[in-house]
mmCIF file of C-alpha atoms and ligand atoms in Angstrom:
data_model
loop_
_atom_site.group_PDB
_atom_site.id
_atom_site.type_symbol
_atom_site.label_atom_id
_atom_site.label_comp_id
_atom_site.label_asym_id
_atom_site.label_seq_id
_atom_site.Cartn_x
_atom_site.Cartn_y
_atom_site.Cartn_z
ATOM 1 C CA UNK A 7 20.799 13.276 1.461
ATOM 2 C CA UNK A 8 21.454 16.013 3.391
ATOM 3 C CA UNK A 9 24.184 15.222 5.475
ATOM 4 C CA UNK A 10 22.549 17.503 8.796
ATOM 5 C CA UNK A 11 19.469 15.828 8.777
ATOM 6 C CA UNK A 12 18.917 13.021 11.081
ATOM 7 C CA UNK A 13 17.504 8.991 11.038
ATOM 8 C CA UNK A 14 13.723 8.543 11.200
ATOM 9 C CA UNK A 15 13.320 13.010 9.702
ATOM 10 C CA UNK A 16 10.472 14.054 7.729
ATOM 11 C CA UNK A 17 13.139 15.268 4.604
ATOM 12 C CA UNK A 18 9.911 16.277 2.872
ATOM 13 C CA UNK A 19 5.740 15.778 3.255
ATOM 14 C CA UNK A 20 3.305 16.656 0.136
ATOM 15 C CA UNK A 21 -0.398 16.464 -0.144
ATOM 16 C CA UNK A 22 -0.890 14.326 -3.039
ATOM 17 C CA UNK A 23 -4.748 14.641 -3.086
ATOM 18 C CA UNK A 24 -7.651 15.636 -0.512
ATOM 19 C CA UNK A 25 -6.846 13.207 2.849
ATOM 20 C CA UNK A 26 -3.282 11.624 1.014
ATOM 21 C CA UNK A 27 -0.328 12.856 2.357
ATOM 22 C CA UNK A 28 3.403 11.496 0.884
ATOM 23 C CA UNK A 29 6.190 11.899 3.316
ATOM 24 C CA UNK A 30 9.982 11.706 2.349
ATOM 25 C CA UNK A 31 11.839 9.868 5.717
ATOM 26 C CA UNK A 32 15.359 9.710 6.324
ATOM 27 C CA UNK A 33 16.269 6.123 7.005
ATOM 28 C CA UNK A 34 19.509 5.043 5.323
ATOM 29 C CA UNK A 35 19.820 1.592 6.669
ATOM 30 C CA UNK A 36 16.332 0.679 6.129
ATOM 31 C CA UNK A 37 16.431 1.663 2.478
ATOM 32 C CA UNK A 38 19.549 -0.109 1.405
ATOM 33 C CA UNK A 39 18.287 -3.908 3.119
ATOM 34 C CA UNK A 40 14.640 -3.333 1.465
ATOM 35 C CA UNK A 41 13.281 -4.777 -1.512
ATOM 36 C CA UNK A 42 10.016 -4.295 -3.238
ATOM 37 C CA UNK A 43 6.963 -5.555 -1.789
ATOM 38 C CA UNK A 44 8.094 -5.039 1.773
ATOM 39 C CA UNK A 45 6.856 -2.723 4.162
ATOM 40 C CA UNK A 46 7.784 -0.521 7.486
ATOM 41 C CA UNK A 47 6.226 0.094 10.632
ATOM 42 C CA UNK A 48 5.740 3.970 11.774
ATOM 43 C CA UNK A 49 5.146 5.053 14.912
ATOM 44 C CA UNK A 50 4.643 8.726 15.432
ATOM 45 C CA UNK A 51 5.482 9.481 19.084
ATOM 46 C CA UNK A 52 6.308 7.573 22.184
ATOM 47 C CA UNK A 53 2.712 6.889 22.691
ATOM 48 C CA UNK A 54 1.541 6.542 19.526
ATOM 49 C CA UNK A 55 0.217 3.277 18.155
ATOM 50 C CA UNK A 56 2.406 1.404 15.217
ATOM 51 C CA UNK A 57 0.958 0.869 12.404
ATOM 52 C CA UNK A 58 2.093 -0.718 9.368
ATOM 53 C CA UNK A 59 2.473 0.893 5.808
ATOM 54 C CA UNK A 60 3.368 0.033 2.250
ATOM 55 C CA UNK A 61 6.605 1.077 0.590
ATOM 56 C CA UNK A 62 5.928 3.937 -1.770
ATOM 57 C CA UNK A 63 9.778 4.488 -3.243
ATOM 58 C CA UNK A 64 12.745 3.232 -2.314
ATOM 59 C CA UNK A 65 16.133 5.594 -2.930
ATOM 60 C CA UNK A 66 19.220 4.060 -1.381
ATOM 61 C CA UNK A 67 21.531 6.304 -2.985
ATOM 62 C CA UNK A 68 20.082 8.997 -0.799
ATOM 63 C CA UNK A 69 18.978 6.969 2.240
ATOM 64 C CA UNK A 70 14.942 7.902 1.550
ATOM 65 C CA UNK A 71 12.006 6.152 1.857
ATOM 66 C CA UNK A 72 8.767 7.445 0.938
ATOM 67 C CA UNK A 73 5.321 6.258 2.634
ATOM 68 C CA UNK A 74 2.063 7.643 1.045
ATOM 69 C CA UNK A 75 -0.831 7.602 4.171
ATOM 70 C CA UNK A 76 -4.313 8.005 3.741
ATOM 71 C CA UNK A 77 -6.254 9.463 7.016
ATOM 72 C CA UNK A 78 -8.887 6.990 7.852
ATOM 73 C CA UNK A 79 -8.191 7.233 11.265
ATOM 74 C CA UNK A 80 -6.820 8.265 14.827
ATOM 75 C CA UNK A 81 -3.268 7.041 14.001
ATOM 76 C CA UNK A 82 -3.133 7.899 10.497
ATOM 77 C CA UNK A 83 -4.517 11.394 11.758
ATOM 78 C CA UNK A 84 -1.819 12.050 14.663
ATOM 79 C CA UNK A 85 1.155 11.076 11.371
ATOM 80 C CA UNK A 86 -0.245 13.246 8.423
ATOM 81 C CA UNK A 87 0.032 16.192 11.452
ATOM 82 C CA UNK A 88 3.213 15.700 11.783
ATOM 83 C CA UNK A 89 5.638 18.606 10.019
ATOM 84 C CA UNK A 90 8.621 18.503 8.357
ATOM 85 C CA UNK A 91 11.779 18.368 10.544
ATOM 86 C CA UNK A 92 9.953 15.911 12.707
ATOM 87 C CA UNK A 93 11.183 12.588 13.483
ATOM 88 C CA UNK A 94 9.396 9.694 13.698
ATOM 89 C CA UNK A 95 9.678 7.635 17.128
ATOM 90 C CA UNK A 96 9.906 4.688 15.210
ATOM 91 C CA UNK A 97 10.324 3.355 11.799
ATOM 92 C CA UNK A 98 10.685 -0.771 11.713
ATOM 93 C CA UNK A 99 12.109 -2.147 8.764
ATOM 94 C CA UNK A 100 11.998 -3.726 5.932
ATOM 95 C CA UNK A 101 9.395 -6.343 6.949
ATOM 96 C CA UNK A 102 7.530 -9.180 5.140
ATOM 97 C CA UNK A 103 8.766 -10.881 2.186
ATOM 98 C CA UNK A 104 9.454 -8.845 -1.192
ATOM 99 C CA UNK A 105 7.513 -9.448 -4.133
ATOM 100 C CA UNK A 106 9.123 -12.689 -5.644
ATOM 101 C CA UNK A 107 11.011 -11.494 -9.104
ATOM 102 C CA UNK A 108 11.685 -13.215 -12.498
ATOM 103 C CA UNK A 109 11.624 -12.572 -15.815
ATOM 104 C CA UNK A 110 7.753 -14.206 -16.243
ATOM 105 C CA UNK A 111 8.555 -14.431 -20.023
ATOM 106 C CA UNK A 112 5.370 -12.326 -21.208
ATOM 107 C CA UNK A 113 3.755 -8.990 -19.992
ATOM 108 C CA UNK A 114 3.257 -8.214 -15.574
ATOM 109 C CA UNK A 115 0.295 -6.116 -15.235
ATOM 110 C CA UNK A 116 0.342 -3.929 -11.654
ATOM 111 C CA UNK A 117 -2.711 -2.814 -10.723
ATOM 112 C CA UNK A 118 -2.990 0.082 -8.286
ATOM 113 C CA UNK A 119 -6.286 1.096 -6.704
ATOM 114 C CA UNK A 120 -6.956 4.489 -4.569
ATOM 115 C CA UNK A 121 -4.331 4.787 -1.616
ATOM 116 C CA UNK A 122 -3.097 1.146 -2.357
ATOM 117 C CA UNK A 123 -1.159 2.479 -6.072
ATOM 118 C CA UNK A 124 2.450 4.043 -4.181
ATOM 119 C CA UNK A 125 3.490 0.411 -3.325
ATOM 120 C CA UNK A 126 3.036 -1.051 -7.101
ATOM 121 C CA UNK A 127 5.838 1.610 -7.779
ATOM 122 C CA UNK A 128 8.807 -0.285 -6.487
ATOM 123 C CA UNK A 129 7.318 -3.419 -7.850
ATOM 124 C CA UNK A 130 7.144 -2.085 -11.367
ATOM 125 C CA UNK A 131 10.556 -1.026 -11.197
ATOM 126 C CA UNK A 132 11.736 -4.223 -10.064
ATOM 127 C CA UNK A 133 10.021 -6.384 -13.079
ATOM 128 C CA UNK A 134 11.443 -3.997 -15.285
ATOM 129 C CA UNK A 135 14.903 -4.952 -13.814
ATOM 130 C CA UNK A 136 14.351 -8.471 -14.401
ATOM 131 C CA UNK A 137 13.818 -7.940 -17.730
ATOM 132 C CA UNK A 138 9.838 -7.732 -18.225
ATOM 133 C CA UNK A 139 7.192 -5.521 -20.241
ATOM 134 C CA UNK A 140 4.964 -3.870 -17.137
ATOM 135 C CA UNK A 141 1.554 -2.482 -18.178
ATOM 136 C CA UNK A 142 0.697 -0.868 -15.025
ATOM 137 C CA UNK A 143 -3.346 -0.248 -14.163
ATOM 138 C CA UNK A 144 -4.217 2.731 -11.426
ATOM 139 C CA UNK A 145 -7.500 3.513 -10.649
ATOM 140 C CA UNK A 146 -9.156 5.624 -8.246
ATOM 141 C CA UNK A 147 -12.660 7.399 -7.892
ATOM 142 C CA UNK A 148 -12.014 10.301 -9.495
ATOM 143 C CA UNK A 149 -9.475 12.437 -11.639
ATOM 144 C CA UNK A 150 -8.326 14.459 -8.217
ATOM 145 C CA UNK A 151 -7.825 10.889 -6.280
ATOM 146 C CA UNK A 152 -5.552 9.971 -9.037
ATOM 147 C CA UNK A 153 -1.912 9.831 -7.776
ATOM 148 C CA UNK A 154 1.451 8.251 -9.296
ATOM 149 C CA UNK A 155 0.425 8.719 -12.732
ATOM 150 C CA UNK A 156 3.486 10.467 -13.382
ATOM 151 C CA UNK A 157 6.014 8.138 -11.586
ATOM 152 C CA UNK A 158 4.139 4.990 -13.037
ATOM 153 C CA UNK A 159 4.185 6.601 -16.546
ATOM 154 C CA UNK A 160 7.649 7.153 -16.414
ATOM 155 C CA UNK A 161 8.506 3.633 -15.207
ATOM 156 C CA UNK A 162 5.734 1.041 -17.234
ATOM 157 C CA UNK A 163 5.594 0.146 -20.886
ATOM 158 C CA UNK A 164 2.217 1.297 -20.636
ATOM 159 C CA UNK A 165 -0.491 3.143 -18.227
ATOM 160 C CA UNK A 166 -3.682 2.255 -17.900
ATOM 161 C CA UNK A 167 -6.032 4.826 -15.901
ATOM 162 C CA UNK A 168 -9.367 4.187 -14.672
ATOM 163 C CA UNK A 169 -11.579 6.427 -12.951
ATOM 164 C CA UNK A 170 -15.092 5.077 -11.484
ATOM 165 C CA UNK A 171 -17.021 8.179 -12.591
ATOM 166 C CA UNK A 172 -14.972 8.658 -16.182
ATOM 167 C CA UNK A 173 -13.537 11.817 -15.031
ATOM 168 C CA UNK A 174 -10.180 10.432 -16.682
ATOM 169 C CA UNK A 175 -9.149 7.806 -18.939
ATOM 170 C CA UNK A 176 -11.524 4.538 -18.769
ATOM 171 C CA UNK A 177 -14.641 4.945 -17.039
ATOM 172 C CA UNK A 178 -14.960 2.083 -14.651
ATOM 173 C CA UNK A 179 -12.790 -0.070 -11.913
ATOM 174 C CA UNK A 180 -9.335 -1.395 -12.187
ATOM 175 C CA UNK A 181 -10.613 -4.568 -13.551
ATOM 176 C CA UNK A 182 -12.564 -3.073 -16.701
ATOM 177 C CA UNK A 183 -9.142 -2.088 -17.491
ATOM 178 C CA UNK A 184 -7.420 -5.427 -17.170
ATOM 179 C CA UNK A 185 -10.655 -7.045 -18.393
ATOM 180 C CA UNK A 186 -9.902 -5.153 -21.760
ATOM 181 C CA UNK A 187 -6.134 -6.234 -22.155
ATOM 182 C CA UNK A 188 -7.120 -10.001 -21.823
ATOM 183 C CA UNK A 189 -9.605 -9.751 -24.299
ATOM 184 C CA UNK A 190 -7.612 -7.868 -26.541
ATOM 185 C CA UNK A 191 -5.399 -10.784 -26.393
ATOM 186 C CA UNK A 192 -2.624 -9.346 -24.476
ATOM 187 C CA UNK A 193 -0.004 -11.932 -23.598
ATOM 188 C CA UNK A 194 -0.031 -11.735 -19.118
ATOM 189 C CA UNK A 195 1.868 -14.371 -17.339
ATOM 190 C CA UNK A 196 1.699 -12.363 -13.999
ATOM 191 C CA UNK A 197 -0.496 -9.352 -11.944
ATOM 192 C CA UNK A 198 0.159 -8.044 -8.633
ATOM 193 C CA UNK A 199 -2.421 -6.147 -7.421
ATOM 194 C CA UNK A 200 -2.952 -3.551 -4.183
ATOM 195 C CA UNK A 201 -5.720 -1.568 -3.339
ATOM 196 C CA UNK A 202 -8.878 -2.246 -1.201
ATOM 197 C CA UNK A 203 -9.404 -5.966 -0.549
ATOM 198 C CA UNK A 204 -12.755 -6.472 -2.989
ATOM 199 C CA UNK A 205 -10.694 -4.656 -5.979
ATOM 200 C CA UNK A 206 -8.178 -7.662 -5.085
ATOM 201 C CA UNK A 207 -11.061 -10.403 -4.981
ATOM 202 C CA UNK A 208 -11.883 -9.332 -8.232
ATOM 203 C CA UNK A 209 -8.839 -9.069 -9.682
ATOM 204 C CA UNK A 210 -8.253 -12.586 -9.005
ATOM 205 C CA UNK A 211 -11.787 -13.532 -9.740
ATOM 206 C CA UNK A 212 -11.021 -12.373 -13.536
ATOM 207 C CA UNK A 213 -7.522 -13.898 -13.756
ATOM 208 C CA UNK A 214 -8.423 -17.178 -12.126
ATOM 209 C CA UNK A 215 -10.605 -18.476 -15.354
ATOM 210 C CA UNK A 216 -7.009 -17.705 -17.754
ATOM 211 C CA UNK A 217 -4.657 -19.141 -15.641
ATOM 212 C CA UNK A 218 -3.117 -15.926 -14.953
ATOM 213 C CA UNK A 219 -0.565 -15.920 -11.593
ATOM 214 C CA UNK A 220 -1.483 -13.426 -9.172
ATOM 215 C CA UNK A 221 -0.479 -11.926 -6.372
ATOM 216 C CA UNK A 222 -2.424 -9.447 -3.778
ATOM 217 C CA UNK A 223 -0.270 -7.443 -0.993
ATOM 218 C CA UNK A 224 -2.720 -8.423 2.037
ATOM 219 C CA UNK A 225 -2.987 -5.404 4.450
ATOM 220 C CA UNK A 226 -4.834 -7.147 8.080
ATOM 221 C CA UNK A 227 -5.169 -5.820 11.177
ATOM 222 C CA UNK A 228 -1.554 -5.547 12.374
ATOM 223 C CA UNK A 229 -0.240 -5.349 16.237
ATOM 224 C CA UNK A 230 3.387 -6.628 16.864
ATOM 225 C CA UNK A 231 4.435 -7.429 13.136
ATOM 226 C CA UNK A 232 6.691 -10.258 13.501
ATOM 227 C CA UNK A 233 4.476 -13.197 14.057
ATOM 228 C CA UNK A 234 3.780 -12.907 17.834
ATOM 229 C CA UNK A 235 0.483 -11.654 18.131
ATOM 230 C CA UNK A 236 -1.804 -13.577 15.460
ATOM 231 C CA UNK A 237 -3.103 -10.495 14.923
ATOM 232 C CA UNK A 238 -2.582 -10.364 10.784
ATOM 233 C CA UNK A 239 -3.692 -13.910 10.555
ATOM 234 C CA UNK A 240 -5.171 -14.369 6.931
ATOM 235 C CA UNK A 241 -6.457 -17.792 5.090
ATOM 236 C CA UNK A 242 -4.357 -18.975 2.131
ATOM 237 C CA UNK A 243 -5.612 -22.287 0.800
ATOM 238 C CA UNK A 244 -6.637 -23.311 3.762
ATOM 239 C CA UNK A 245 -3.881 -22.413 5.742
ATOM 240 C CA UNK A 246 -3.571 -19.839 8.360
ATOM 241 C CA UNK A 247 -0.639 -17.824 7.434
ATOM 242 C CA UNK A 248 0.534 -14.339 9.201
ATOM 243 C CA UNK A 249 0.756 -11.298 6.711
ATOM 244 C CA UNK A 250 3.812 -9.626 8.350
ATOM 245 C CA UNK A 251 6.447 -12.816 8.478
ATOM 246 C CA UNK A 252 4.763 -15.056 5.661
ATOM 247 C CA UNK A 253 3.070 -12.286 3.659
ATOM 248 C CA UNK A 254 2.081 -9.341 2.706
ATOM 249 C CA UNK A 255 2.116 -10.640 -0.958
ATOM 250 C CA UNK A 256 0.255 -14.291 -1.176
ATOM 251 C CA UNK A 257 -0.897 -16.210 -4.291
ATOM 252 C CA UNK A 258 -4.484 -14.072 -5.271
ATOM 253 C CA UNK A 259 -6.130 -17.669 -6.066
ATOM 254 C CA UNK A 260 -5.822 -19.165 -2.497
ATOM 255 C CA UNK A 261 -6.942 -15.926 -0.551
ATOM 256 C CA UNK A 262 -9.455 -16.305 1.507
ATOM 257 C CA UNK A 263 -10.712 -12.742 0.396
ATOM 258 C CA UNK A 264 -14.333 -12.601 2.384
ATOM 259 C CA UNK A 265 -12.865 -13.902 6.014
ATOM 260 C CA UNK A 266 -10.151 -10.927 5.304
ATOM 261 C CA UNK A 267 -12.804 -8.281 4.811
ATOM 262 C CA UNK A 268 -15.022 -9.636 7.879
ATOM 263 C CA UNK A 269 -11.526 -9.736 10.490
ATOM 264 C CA UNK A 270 -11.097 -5.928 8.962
ATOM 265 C CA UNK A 271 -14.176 -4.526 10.336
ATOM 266 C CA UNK A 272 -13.824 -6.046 13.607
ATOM 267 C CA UNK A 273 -12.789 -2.926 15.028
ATOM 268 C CA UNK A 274 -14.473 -0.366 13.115
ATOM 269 C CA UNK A 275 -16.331 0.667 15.930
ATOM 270 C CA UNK A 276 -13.475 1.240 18.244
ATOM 271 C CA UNK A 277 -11.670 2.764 15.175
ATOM 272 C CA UNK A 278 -14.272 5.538 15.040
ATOM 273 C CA UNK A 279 -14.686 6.649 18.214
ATOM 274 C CA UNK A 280 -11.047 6.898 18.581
ATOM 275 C CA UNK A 281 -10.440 8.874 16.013
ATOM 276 C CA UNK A 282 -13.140 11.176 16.621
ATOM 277 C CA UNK A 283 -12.360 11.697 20.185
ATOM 278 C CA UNK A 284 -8.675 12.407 18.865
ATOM 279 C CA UNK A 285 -10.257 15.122 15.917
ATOM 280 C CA UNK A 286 -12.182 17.041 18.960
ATOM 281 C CA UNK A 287 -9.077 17.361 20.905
ATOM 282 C CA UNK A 288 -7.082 18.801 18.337
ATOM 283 C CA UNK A 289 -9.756 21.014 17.870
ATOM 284 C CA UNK A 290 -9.342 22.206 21.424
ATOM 285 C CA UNK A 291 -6.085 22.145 21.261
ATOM 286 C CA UNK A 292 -5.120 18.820 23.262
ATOM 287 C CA UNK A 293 -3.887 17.407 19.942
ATOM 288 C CA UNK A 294 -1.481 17.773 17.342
ATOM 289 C CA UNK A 295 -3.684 19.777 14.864
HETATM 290 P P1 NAD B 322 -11.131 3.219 -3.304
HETATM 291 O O1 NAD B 322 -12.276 2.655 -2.571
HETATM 292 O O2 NAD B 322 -11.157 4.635 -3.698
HETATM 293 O O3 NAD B 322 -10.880 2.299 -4.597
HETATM 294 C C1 NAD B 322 -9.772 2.517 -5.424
HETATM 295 C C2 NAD B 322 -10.000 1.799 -6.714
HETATM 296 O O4 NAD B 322 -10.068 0.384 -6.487
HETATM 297 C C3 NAD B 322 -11.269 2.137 -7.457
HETATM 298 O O5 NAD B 322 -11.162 3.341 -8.174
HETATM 299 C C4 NAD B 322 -11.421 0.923 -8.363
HETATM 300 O O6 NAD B 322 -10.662 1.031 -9.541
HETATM 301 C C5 NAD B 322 -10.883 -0.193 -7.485
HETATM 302 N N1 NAD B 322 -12.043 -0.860 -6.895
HETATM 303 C C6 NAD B 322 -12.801 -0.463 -5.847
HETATM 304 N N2 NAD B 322 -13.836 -1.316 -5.657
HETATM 305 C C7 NAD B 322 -13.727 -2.255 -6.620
HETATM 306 C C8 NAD B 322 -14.491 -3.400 -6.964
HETATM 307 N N3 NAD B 322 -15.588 -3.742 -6.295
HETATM 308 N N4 NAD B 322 -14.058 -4.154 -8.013
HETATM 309 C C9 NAD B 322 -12.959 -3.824 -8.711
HETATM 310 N N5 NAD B 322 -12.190 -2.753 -8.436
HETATM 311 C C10 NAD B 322 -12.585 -1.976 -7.406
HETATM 312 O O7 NAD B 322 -9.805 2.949 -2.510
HETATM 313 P P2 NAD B 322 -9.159 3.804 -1.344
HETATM 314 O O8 NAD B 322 -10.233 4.494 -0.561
HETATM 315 O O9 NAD B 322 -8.029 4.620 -1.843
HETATM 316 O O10 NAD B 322 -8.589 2.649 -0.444
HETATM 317 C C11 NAD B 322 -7.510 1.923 -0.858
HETATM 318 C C12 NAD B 322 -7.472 0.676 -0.064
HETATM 319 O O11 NAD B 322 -6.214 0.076 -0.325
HETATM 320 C C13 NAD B 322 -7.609 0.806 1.429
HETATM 321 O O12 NAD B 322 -8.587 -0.116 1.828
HETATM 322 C C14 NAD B 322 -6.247 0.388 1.944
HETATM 323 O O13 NAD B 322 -6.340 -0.277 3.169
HETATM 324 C C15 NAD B 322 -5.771 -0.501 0.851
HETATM 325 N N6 NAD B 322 -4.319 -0.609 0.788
HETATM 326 C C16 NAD B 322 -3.811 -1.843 0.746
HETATM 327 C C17 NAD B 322 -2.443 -2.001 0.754
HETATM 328 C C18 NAD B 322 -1.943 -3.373 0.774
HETATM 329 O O14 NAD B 322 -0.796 -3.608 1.064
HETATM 330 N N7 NAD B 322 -2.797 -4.300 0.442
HETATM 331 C C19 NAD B 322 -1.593 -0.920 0.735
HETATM 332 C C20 NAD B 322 -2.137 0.340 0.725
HETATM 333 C C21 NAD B 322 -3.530 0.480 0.754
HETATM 334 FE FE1 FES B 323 1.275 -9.858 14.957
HETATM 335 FE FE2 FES B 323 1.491 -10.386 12.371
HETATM 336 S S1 FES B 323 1.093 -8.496 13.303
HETATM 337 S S2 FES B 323 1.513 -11.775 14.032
#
């Protein structure tokens, strides 16, 4: 790293597709306590709101962290605006529990879908530390939605692309892909999956029946993200459990998958409206455009 450049910097930001933006962040500390599976909060400014993102790449020899953000929204707006040289109000970390690591004694399949493939990176790299063969599975819409495939390639035994409208590799979802190693007999003791939450409910739909462990990186609603405000509370087996102090990973066959996707669009409404009352002020020039 750089040795001018200072904690919480935008070292480096890169359109990875249309509305995904990768940012490089200077955070030294932060990078040398985290593990895979974990995640930060970022806040963009003093007044910003915090909001919680995946781990896209660790690199502790340099003190960087990389984030991948999709814009869906007023927050998520107000951070892919943000230029290099900036610095970040905040960035809380490394949060939530990692991804727990063996060697699982047969193949780990991660499976990556849309915005939701960056965090499978550092997970891949850490079952290939412990010893495993990683097939990793990204999928996304389309061929220009497809992001990673480079830095997964490089990193997996073997890369499985999907794209819904056969634009590249296997025409179809994430799980036609996995679908097709199990029946080809394929020899999985373990898949971690992130992406949206019904490509996780489906994962774990089609692994359930083989006995397959599996783990899903739960992304709720988050507000303080250490286990004050009940905000992330998700449904495992029965259980309440809060994604940022017990989660984000949690055993794929005890998910509660359909409460999770009703507590995500609680706010949608509020969601919009703030975000397009933020995208007309930046168009008169009240925002950071
Ligand atoms: P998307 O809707 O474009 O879907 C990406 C891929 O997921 C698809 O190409 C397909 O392969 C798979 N998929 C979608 N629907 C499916 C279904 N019904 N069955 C099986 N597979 C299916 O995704 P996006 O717009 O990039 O959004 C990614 C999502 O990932 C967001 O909802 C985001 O919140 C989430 N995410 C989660 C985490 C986490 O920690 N869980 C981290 C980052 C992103
Ligand atoms: Fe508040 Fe998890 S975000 S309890």
């Amino acid at each position: 790293m750089d040795g001018g450049c200072q904690l919480n910097e935008i070292l480096d930001k890169r359109e990875l597709c249309p509305n995904i933006t990768m940012f490089r962040i200077s955070s030294p500390e932060l990078v040398r306590r985290a593990e895979a599976g974990q995640f930060v909060i970022l806040r963009a400014y003093e007044h910003s709101e915090r909001i919680p993102m995946s781990i896209g790449g660790l690199d502790p020899a340099n003190g960087i962290l990389t984030v991948v953000v999709m814009e869906v929204g007023r927050s998520s707006a107000e951070i892919v605006r943000m230029k290099v040289g900036e610095r970040f109000m905040d960035v809380v970390g490394p949060l939530g529990v990692p991804t727990h690591m063996k060697d699982f004694g047969g193949t780990c399949v991660v499976v990556g879908g849309g915005v939701g493939i960056p965090p499978i990176l550092p997970i891949a790299i850490a079952l290939k530390v412990h010893g495993n063969k990683v097939i990793g599975i990204i999928g996304a819409r389309s061929k220009d939605l497809l992001i990673y495939e480079n830095e997964l390639g490089g990193v997996c035994d073997r890369l499985l692309v999907t794209t819904d409208d056969g634009t590249e590799g296997i025409k179809g979802f994430v799980t036609t892909a996995l679908q097709q190693l199990v029946d080809a007999g394929e020899n999985v003791k373990f898949v971690m999956a992130v992406g949206p939450v019904i490509m996780m409910k489906n994962v774990a739909k089609l692994t359930q029946p083989h006995g397959i462990e599996t783990w899903v990186s739960l992304n709720p609603i988050m507000v303080d993200g250490t286990g004050m405000c009940g905000g992330c509370r998700v449904s495992i087996g029965g259980k309440s459990k809060f994604a940022c102090v017990d989660g984000p990973d949690f055993d794929a066959h005890k998910v509660d998958f359909d409460e999770l996707i009703q507590r995500q669009a609680m706010y949608k409404t509020q969601e919009k409206i703030a975000y397009d009352t933020y995208l007309e002020k930046c168009k008169i020039g009240l925002g950071r455009a």
